[in-house]
Amino acid sequence: MSQNVARGRCVSIAAGVIYSFCIVNILVALGWILVPQSVLEGHSFFVPENNFSSCFSAVILLSASIIGIHGAYKRDPTSLKLFATVFTIYALIAGVAAYKRYSEHDVDVAHFVATMTRTETTYKWYQGNESANHQATNRWDNLQLALRCCGLKGRSDWDQFRPAQFADDVLPESCCSSLSLATSADGRCHQESAFKMGCLTEYNKILGTVVVGLIIEMIIRVTAVMLALGIAKSAITPPNCHTPTKS
């Protein structure tokens, strides 16, 4: 009897973990579906995912999570196995993506450096609407503001591209926070208040974080799959019943 009680508690704990896992996935899926793609693009300097593939993936994630909640609540082996199958696929995708990111790190960095170096020469310094509508300027401004960095390797990178009419310590507007610009005497970004790190350093940190995040995602999904299969097995296997024998 005590074994059955312990087994029941373990199953309940596993179900609780699956509930939490599925709720988080539902929120993520709803975010992919409901948040406009323009908003996602505006908060990332990476190339955004295709909108259709994101929505399709979100629908699959949402459906599988609902099935997982139902299976864990009802202790339904069929639902739990379907849930496990879908998230095994997701775990494999995360693993492949992590390996791909890791193996292509040098290529990603080289492409990033080449792209940003090419656009430094055409950056528009404090030219109002002309700066706002200029592709190279937008690329640098989005990058520096998003990563809170300045220049590719550091602030001194901008020295060779600074127009002659600006003081030697003036940097692009996006090298400073909005607060620093608001308190600047001339409304421009100066070296003493600019972001200290180079964008290449911050970009490398992001690439590493993405790989680690994908590995953690894979581990979490595999854990959820194992718990789901464990609940399914317990639902199929009858509890141990000890019938007292007559002496």
PDB file of C-alpha atoms in Angstrom:
ATOM      1  CA  MET A   1       0.000   0.000   0.000  1.00  0.00           C
ATOM      2  CA  SER A   2       2.801   2.440   0.917  1.00  0.00           C
ATOM      3  CA  GLN A   3       4.402   1.798  -2.467  1.00  0.00           C
ATOM      4  CA  ASN A   4       1.154   2.733  -4.215  1.00  0.00           C
ATOM      5  CA  VAL A   5       0.887   5.943  -2.169  1.00  0.00           C
ATOM      6  CA  ALA A   6       4.470   6.919  -3.026  1.00  0.00           C
ATOM      7  CA  ARG A   7       3.844   6.078  -6.647  1.00  0.00           C
ATOM      8  CA  GLY A   8       0.725   8.235  -6.678  1.00  0.00           C
ATOM      9  CA  ARG A   9       2.626  11.157  -5.212  1.00  0.00           C
ATOM     10  CA  CYS A  10       5.368  10.848  -7.816  1.00  0.00           C
ATOM     11  CA  VAL A  11       2.788  10.802 -10.599  1.00  0.00           C
ATOM     12  CA  SER A  12       1.080  13.885  -9.141  1.00  0.00           C
ATOM     13  CA  ILE A  13       4.387  15.751  -8.952  1.00  0.00           C
ATOM     14  CA  ALA A  14       5.221  14.760 -12.537  1.00  0.00           C
ATOM     15  CA  ALA A  15       1.789  15.939 -13.668  1.00  0.00           C
ATOM     16  CA  GLY A  16       2.337  19.260 -11.889  1.00  0.00           C
ATOM     17  CA  VAL A  17       5.636  19.744 -13.694  1.00  0.00           C
ATOM     18  CA  ILE A  18       3.955  19.009 -17.021  1.00  0.00           C
ATOM     19  CA  TYR A  19       1.154  21.486 -16.215  1.00  0.00           C
ATOM     20  CA  SER A  20       3.744  24.212 -15.581  1.00  0.00           C
ATOM     21  CA  PHE A  21       5.733  23.280 -18.683  1.00  0.00           C
ATOM     22  CA  CYS A  22       2.630  23.340 -20.878  1.00  0.00           C
ATOM     23  CA  ILE A  23       1.369  26.654 -19.486  1.00  0.00           C
ATOM     24  CA  VAL A  24       4.718  28.304 -20.273  1.00  0.00           C
ATOM     25  CA  ASN A  25       4.621  26.868 -23.796  1.00  0.00           C
ATOM     26  CA  ILE A  26       1.049  28.088 -24.279  1.00  0.00           C
ATOM     27  CA  LEU A  27       2.078  31.623 -23.295  1.00  0.00           C
ATOM     28  CA  VAL A  28       5.045  31.479 -25.676  1.00  0.00           C
ATOM     29  CA  ALA A  29       2.846  30.200 -28.511  1.00  0.00           C
ATOM     30  CA  LEU A  30       0.217  32.900 -27.916  1.00  0.00           C
ATOM     31  CA  GLY A  31       2.994  35.492 -27.962  1.00  0.00           C
ATOM     32  CA  TRP A  32       4.165  34.269 -31.365  1.00  0.00           C
ATOM     33  CA  ILE A  33       0.608  34.380 -32.703  1.00  0.00           C
ATOM     34  CA  LEU A  34      -0.709  37.591 -31.142  1.00  0.00           C
ATOM     35  CA  VAL A  35       2.339  39.889 -31.127  1.00  0.00           C
ATOM     36  CA  PRO A  36       2.566  41.644 -34.518  1.00  0.00           C
ATOM     37  CA  GLN A  37       5.562  40.623 -36.599  1.00  0.00           C
ATOM     38  CA  SER A  38       6.501  44.291 -36.976  1.00  0.00           C
ATOM     39  CA  VAL A  39       6.979  44.529 -33.212  1.00  0.00           C
ATOM     40  CA  LEU A  40       9.207  41.448 -33.162  1.00  0.00           C
ATOM     41  CA  GLU A  41      11.277  42.834 -36.021  1.00  0.00           C
ATOM     42  CA  GLY A  42      11.604  46.191 -34.288  1.00  0.00           C
ATOM     43  CA  HIS A  43      13.152  44.587 -31.222  1.00  0.00           C
ATOM     44  CA  SER A  44      15.734  42.482 -33.013  1.00  0.00           C
ATOM     45  CA  PHE A  45      18.696  43.213 -35.277  1.00  0.00           C
ATOM     46  CA  PHE A  46      18.726  39.575 -36.397  1.00  0.00           C
ATOM     47  CA  VAL A  47      16.845  38.519 -39.509  1.00  0.00           C
ATOM     48  CA  PRO A  48      13.325  37.618 -38.248  1.00  0.00           C
ATOM     49  CA  GLU A  49      11.753  34.263 -38.838  1.00  0.00           C
ATOM     50  CA  ASN A  50       9.237  33.780 -41.596  1.00  0.00           C
ATOM     51  CA  ASN A  51       5.846  34.861 -40.239  1.00  0.00           C
ATOM     52  CA  PHE A  52       3.998  31.801 -41.586  1.00  0.00           C
ATOM     53  CA  SER A  53       6.472  29.294 -40.140  1.00  0.00           C
ATOM     54  CA  SER A  54       6.369  31.068 -36.761  1.00  0.00           C
ATOM     55  CA  CYS A  55       2.562  30.906 -36.648  1.00  0.00           C
ATOM     56  CA  PHE A  56       2.530  27.274 -37.784  1.00  0.00           C
ATOM     57  CA  SER A  57       5.064  26.313 -35.123  1.00  0.00           C
ATOM     58  CA  ALA A  58       3.056  28.245 -32.528  1.00  0.00           C
ATOM     59  CA  VAL A  59      -0.155  26.393 -33.419  1.00  0.00           C
ATOM     60  CA  ILE A  60       1.603  23.008 -33.099  1.00  0.00           C
ATOM     61  CA  LEU A  61       3.149  24.075 -29.781  1.00  0.00           C
ATOM     62  CA  LEU A  62      -0.205  25.320 -28.482  1.00  0.00           C
ATOM     63  CA  SER A  63      -2.060  22.168 -29.534  1.00  0.00           C
ATOM     64  CA  ALA A  64       0.560  19.814 -28.087  1.00  0.00           C
ATOM     65  CA  SER A  65       0.576  21.721 -24.789  1.00  0.00           C
ATOM     66  CA  ILE A  66      -3.207  21.501 -24.469  1.00  0.00           C
ATOM     67  CA  ILE A  67      -3.009  17.774 -25.230  1.00  0.00           C
ATOM     68  CA  GLY A  68      -0.298  17.447 -22.574  1.00  0.00           C
ATOM     69  CA  ILE A  69      -2.433  19.165 -19.932  1.00  0.00           C
ATOM     70  CA  HIS A  70      -5.391  16.938 -20.807  1.00  0.00           C
ATOM     71  CA  GLY A  71      -3.247  13.802 -20.744  1.00  0.00           C
ATOM     72  CA  ALA A  72      -1.629  14.656 -17.403  1.00  0.00           C
ATOM     73  CA  TYR A  73      -4.981  15.521 -15.816  1.00  0.00           C
ATOM     74  CA  LYS A  74      -6.839  12.475 -17.136  1.00  0.00           C
ATOM     75  CA  ARG A  75      -3.796  10.190 -16.954  1.00  0.00           C
ATOM     76  CA  ASP A  76      -4.562   9.341 -20.586  1.00  0.00           C
ATOM     77  CA  PRO A  77      -1.694   7.309 -22.127  1.00  0.00           C
ATOM     78  CA  THR A  78      -2.662   8.144 -25.724  1.00  0.00           C
ATOM     79  CA  SER A  79      -2.610  11.912 -25.145  1.00  0.00           C
ATOM     80  CA  LEU A  80       0.607  11.691 -23.149  1.00  0.00           C
ATOM     81  CA  LYS A  81       2.362   9.669 -25.845  1.00  0.00           C
ATOM     82  CA  LEU A  82       1.249  12.149 -28.528  1.00  0.00           C
ATOM     83  CA  PHE A  83       2.522  14.992 -26.353  1.00  0.00           C
ATOM     84  CA  ALA A  84       5.825  13.141 -25.866  1.00  0.00           C
ATOM     85  CA  THR A  85       6.195  12.551 -29.611  1.00  0.00           C
ATOM     86  CA  VAL A  86       5.695  16.215 -30.515  1.00  0.00           C
ATOM     87  CA  PHE A  87       8.085  17.503 -27.868  1.00  0.00           C
ATOM     88  CA  THR A  88      10.686  14.873 -28.723  1.00  0.00           C
ATOM     89  CA  ILE A  89      10.706  16.402 -32.203  1.00  0.00           C
ATOM     90  CA  TYR A  90      11.004  19.887 -30.701  1.00  0.00           C
ATOM     91  CA  ALA A  91      13.885  18.703 -28.492  1.00  0.00           C
ATOM     92  CA  LEU A  92      15.687  17.263 -31.523  1.00  0.00           C
ATOM     93  CA  ILE A  93      15.177  20.525 -33.416  1.00  0.00           C
ATOM     94  CA  ALA A  94      16.632  22.475 -30.480  1.00  0.00           C
ATOM     95  CA  GLY A  95      19.620  20.110 -30.355  1.00  0.00           C
ATOM     96  CA  VAL A  96      20.288  20.416 -34.081  1.00  0.00           C
ATOM     97  CA  ALA A  97      19.910  24.205 -33.899  1.00  0.00           C
ATOM     98  CA  ALA A  98      22.365  24.392 -30.989  1.00  0.00           C
ATOM     99  CA  TYR A  99      24.931  22.305 -32.874  1.00  0.00           C
ATOM    100  CA  LYS A 100      24.412  24.376 -36.048  1.00  0.00           C
ATOM    101  CA  ARG A 101      24.856  27.645 -34.147  1.00  0.00           C
ATOM    102  CA  TYR A 102      27.981  26.335 -32.441  1.00  0.00           C
ATOM    103  CA  SER A 103      29.559  24.947 -35.616  1.00  0.00           C
ATOM    104  CA  GLU A 104      28.796  28.107 -37.628  1.00  0.00           C
ATOM    105  CA  HIS A 105      29.948  30.551 -34.942  1.00  0.00           C
ATOM    106  CA  ASP A 106      33.045  31.697 -36.854  1.00  0.00           C
ATOM    107  CA  VAL A 107      31.042  32.149 -40.061  1.00  0.00           C
ATOM    108  CA  ASP A 108      28.366  34.183 -38.238  1.00  0.00           C
ATOM    109  CA  VAL A 109      30.994  36.422 -36.645  1.00  0.00           C
ATOM    110  CA  ALA A 110      32.835  36.946 -39.942  1.00  0.00           C
ATOM    111  CA  HIS A 111      29.580  37.877 -41.691  1.00  0.00           C
ATOM    112  CA  PHE A 112      28.649  40.236 -38.869  1.00  0.00           C
ATOM    113  CA  VAL A 113      32.051  41.957 -38.940  1.00  0.00           C
ATOM    114  CA  ALA A 114      32.006  42.305 -42.739  1.00  0.00           C
ATOM    115  CA  THR A 115      28.476  43.736 -42.777  1.00  0.00           C
ATOM    116  CA  MET A 116      29.017  46.255 -39.993  1.00  0.00           C
ATOM    117  CA  THR A 117      32.461  47.320 -41.272  1.00  0.00           C
ATOM    118  CA  ARG A 118      31.012  47.978 -44.716  1.00  0.00           C
ATOM    119  CA  THR A 119      28.288  50.242 -43.317  1.00  0.00           C
ATOM    120  CA  GLU A 120      30.561  52.325 -41.026  1.00  0.00           C
ATOM    121  CA  THR A 121      31.801  54.435 -43.922  1.00  0.00           C
ATOM    122  CA  THR A 122      28.304  55.582 -44.963  1.00  0.00           C
ATOM    123  CA  TYR A 123      26.911  56.300 -41.485  1.00  0.00           C
ATOM    124  CA  LYS A 124      24.971  59.601 -41.305  1.00  0.00           C
ATOM    125  CA  TRP A 125      26.030  61.672 -38.292  1.00  0.00           C
ATOM    126  CA  TYR A 126      23.254  63.801 -36.746  1.00  0.00           C
ATOM    127  CA  GLN A 127      21.400  64.495 -39.990  1.00  0.00           C
ATOM    128  CA  GLY A 128      17.831  64.256 -38.699  1.00  0.00           C
ATOM    129  CA  ASN A 129      15.331  62.710 -41.113  1.00  0.00           C
ATOM    130  CA  GLU A 130      18.086  61.782 -43.543  1.00  0.00           C
ATOM    131  CA  SER A 131      19.693  59.640 -40.839  1.00  0.00           C
ATOM    132  CA  ALA A 132      16.359  58.058 -39.891  1.00  0.00           C
ATOM    133  CA  ASN A 133      15.716  56.924 -43.469  1.00  0.00           C
ATOM    134  CA  HIS A 134      19.238  55.666 -44.164  1.00  0.00           C
ATOM    135  CA  GLN A 135      19.685  51.873 -44.136  1.00  0.00           C
ATOM    136  CA  ALA A 136      23.296  51.738 -42.925  1.00  0.00           C
ATOM    137  CA  THR A 137      22.607  54.307 -40.214  1.00  0.00           C
ATOM    138  CA  ASN A 138      19.517  52.434 -39.053  1.00  0.00           C
ATOM    139  CA  ARG A 139      21.475  49.197 -38.910  1.00  0.00           C
ATOM    140  CA  TRP A 140      24.130  50.710 -36.674  1.00  0.00           C
ATOM    141  CA  ASP A 141      21.665  52.618 -34.509  1.00  0.00           C
ATOM    142  CA  ASN A 142      19.501  49.545 -33.928  1.00  0.00           C
ATOM    143  CA  LEU A 143      22.558  47.452 -33.083  1.00  0.00           C
ATOM    144  CA  GLN A 144      24.184  49.928 -30.700  1.00  0.00           C
ATOM    145  CA  LEU A 145      20.958  50.728 -28.868  1.00  0.00           C
ATOM    146  CA  ALA A 146      19.881  47.079 -28.619  1.00  0.00           C
ATOM    147  CA  LEU A 147      23.231  45.842 -27.298  1.00  0.00           C
ATOM    148  CA  ARG A 148      24.238  49.064 -25.514  1.00  0.00           C
ATOM    149  CA  CYS A 149      27.562  49.053 -27.325  1.00  0.00           C
ATOM    150  CA  CYS A 150      29.589  51.512 -29.380  1.00  0.00           C
ATOM    151  CA  GLY A 151      31.645  50.742 -32.470  1.00  0.00           C
ATOM    152  CA  LEU A 152      32.639  47.308 -33.660  1.00  0.00           C
ATOM    153  CA  LYS A 153      35.588  46.785 -31.311  1.00  0.00           C
ATOM    154  CA  GLY A 154      35.111  49.922 -29.233  1.00  0.00           C
ATOM    155  CA  ARG A 155      34.351  53.645 -29.261  1.00  0.00           C
ATOM    156  CA  SER A 156      37.643  54.497 -30.960  1.00  0.00           C
ATOM    157  CA  ASP A 157      36.443  52.753 -34.141  1.00  0.00           C
ATOM    158  CA  TRP A 158      34.372  55.843 -34.953  1.00  0.00           C
ATOM    159  CA  ASP A 159      37.367  58.218 -34.821  1.00  0.00           C
ATOM    160  CA  GLN A 160      38.335  57.641 -38.455  1.00  0.00           C
ATOM    161  CA  PHE A 161      34.763  58.201 -39.687  1.00  0.00           C
ATOM    162  CA  ARG A 162      33.865  61.277 -37.609  1.00  0.00           C
ATOM    163  CA  PRO A 163      33.025  64.302 -39.817  1.00  0.00           C
ATOM    164  CA  ALA A 164      35.448  67.224 -39.450  1.00  0.00           C
ATOM    165  CA  GLN A 165      32.823  69.608 -38.077  1.00  0.00           C
ATOM    166  CA  PHE A 166      32.387  67.573 -34.880  1.00  0.00           C
ATOM    167  CA  ALA A 167      34.573  67.703 -31.773  1.00  0.00           C
ATOM    168  CA  ASP A 168      37.038  64.855 -31.233  1.00  0.00           C
ATOM    169  CA  ASP A 169      34.952  63.290 -28.448  1.00  0.00           C
ATOM    170  CA  VAL A 170      31.624  63.235 -30.318  1.00  0.00           C
ATOM    171  CA  LEU A 171      30.208  59.801 -31.150  1.00  0.00           C
ATOM    172  CA  PRO A 172      27.086  58.613 -32.980  1.00  0.00           C
ATOM    173  CA  GLU A 173      23.855  59.397 -31.143  1.00  0.00           C
ATOM    174  CA  SER A 174      23.092  55.695 -30.642  1.00  0.00           C
ATOM    175  CA  CYS A 175      26.314  55.233 -28.630  1.00  0.00           C
ATOM    176  CA  CYS A 176      24.574  56.910 -25.687  1.00  0.00           C
ATOM    177  CA  SER A 177      21.418  56.214 -23.729  1.00  0.00           C
ATOM    178  CA  SER A 178      18.446  58.566 -24.051  1.00  0.00           C
ATOM    179  CA  LEU A 179      19.161  59.855 -20.535  1.00  0.00           C
ATOM    180  CA  SER A 180      22.746  60.757 -21.452  1.00  0.00           C
ATOM    181  CA  LEU A 181      21.566  62.586 -24.566  1.00  0.00           C
ATOM    182  CA  ALA A 182      18.922  64.461 -22.581  1.00  0.00           C
ATOM    183  CA  THR A 183      21.538  65.738 -20.131  1.00  0.00           C
ATOM    184  CA  SER A 184      24.150  66.531 -22.784  1.00  0.00           C
ATOM    185  CA  ALA A 185      24.838  70.262 -23.190  1.00  0.00           C
ATOM    186  CA  ASP A 186      24.736  70.103 -26.997  1.00  0.00           C
ATOM    187  CA  GLY A 187      22.354  67.133 -27.324  1.00  0.00           C
ATOM    188  CA  ARG A 188      25.106  64.928 -28.732  1.00  0.00           C
ATOM    189  CA  CYS A 189      26.805  61.787 -27.491  1.00  0.00           C
ATOM    190  CA  HIS A 190      30.263  62.262 -26.000  1.00  0.00           C
ATOM    191  CA  GLN A 191      32.871  59.667 -25.077  1.00  0.00           C
ATOM    192  CA  GLU A 192      32.563  60.092 -21.313  1.00  0.00           C
ATOM    193  CA  SER A 193      28.874  59.099 -21.388  1.00  0.00           C
ATOM    194  CA  ALA A 194      28.965  56.550 -24.240  1.00  0.00           C
ATOM    195  CA  PHE A 195      28.548  52.790 -23.974  1.00  0.00           C
ATOM    196  CA  LYS A 196      31.906  51.244 -23.145  1.00  0.00           C
ATOM    197  CA  MET A 197      31.784  47.807 -24.793  1.00  0.00           C
ATOM    198  CA  GLY A 198      32.339  47.139 -28.479  1.00  0.00           C
ATOM    199  CA  CYS A 199      29.468  45.555 -30.401  1.00  0.00           C
ATOM    200  CA  LEU A 200      31.541  42.550 -31.481  1.00  0.00           C
ATOM    201  CA  THR A 201      32.056  41.551 -27.840  1.00  0.00           C
ATOM    202  CA  GLU A 202      28.338  41.859 -27.123  1.00  0.00           C
ATOM    203  CA  TYR A 203      27.446  39.978 -30.308  1.00  0.00           C
ATOM    204  CA  ASN A 204      29.706  37.088 -29.292  1.00  0.00           C
ATOM    205  CA  LYS A 205      27.980  36.994 -25.908  1.00  0.00           C
ATOM    206  CA  ILE A 206      24.605  36.745 -27.616  1.00  0.00           C
ATOM    207  CA  LEU A 207      25.729  33.889 -29.856  1.00  0.00           C
ATOM    208  CA  GLY A 208      26.968  32.001 -26.799  1.00  0.00           C
ATOM    209  CA  THR A 209      23.754  32.709 -24.908  1.00  0.00           C
ATOM    210  CA  VAL A 210      21.672  31.428 -27.821  1.00  0.00           C
ATOM    211  CA  VAL A 211      23.575  28.119 -27.887  1.00  0.00           C
ATOM    212  CA  VAL A 212      23.282  27.667 -24.116  1.00  0.00           C
ATOM    213  CA  GLY A 213      19.595  28.578 -24.266  1.00  0.00           C
ATOM    214  CA  LEU A 214      18.922  25.982 -26.965  1.00  0.00           C
ATOM    215  CA  ILE A 215      20.729  23.302 -24.947  1.00  0.00           C
ATOM    216  CA  ILE A 216      18.696  24.172 -21.839  1.00  0.00           C
ATOM    217  CA  GLU A 217      15.520  24.127 -23.927  1.00  0.00           C
ATOM    218  CA  MET A 218      16.405  20.660 -25.239  1.00  0.00           C
ATOM    219  CA  ILE A 219      17.055  19.346 -21.702  1.00  0.00           C
ATOM    220  CA  ILE A 220      13.761  20.761 -20.390  1.00  0.00           C
ATOM    221  CA  ARG A 221      11.791  19.264 -23.274  1.00  0.00           C
ATOM    222  CA  VAL A 222      13.451  15.861 -22.861  1.00  0.00           C
ATOM    223  CA  THR A 223      12.625  15.963 -19.137  1.00  0.00           C
ATOM    224  CA  ALA A 224       8.977  16.755 -19.915  1.00  0.00           C
ATOM    225  CA  VAL A 225       8.877  13.884 -22.409  1.00  0.00           C
ATOM    226  CA  MET A 226      10.283  11.429 -19.856  1.00  0.00           C
ATOM    227  CA  LEU A 227       7.777  12.559 -17.221  1.00  0.00           C
ATOM    228  CA  ALA A 228       4.896  12.218 -19.677  1.00  0.00           C
ATOM    229  CA  LEU A 229       5.963   8.702 -20.642  1.00  0.00           C
ATOM    230  CA  GLY A 230       6.349   7.844 -16.955  1.00  0.00           C
ATOM    231  CA  ILE A 231       2.777   8.964 -16.227  1.00  0.00           C
ATOM    232  CA  ALA A 232       1.540   7.042 -19.269  1.00  0.00           C
ATOM    233  CA  LYS A 233       3.299   3.895 -18.069  1.00  0.00           C
ATOM    234  CA  SER A 234       1.837   4.252 -14.571  1.00  0.00           C
ATOM    235  CA  ALA A 235      -1.632   4.621 -16.068  1.00  0.00           C
ATOM    236  CA  ILE A 236      -1.215   1.396 -18.043  1.00  0.00           C
ATOM    237  CA  THR A 237       0.458  -0.609 -15.267  1.00  0.00           C
ATOM    238  CA  PRO A 238      -2.006  -1.505 -12.507  1.00  0.00           C
ATOM    239  CA  PRO A 239      -0.969  -0.743  -8.921  1.00  0.00           C
ATOM    240  CA  ASN A 240       0.357  -3.581  -6.771  1.00  0.00           C
ATOM    241  CA  CYS A 241      -2.494  -5.127  -4.843  1.00  0.00           C
ATOM    242  CA  HIS A 242      -1.728  -7.519  -2.006  1.00  0.00           C
ATOM    243  CA  THR A 243      -4.679  -9.732  -1.198  1.00  0.00           C
ATOM    244  CA  PRO A 244      -4.405 -11.174   2.302  1.00  0.00           C
ATOM    245  CA  THR A 245      -4.278 -14.967   2.324  1.00  0.00           C
ATOM    246  CA  LYS A 246      -6.347 -17.071   4.700  1.00  0.00           C
ATOM    247  CA  SER A 247      -4.401 -19.194   7.135  1.00  0.00           C
TER     248      SER A 247
END
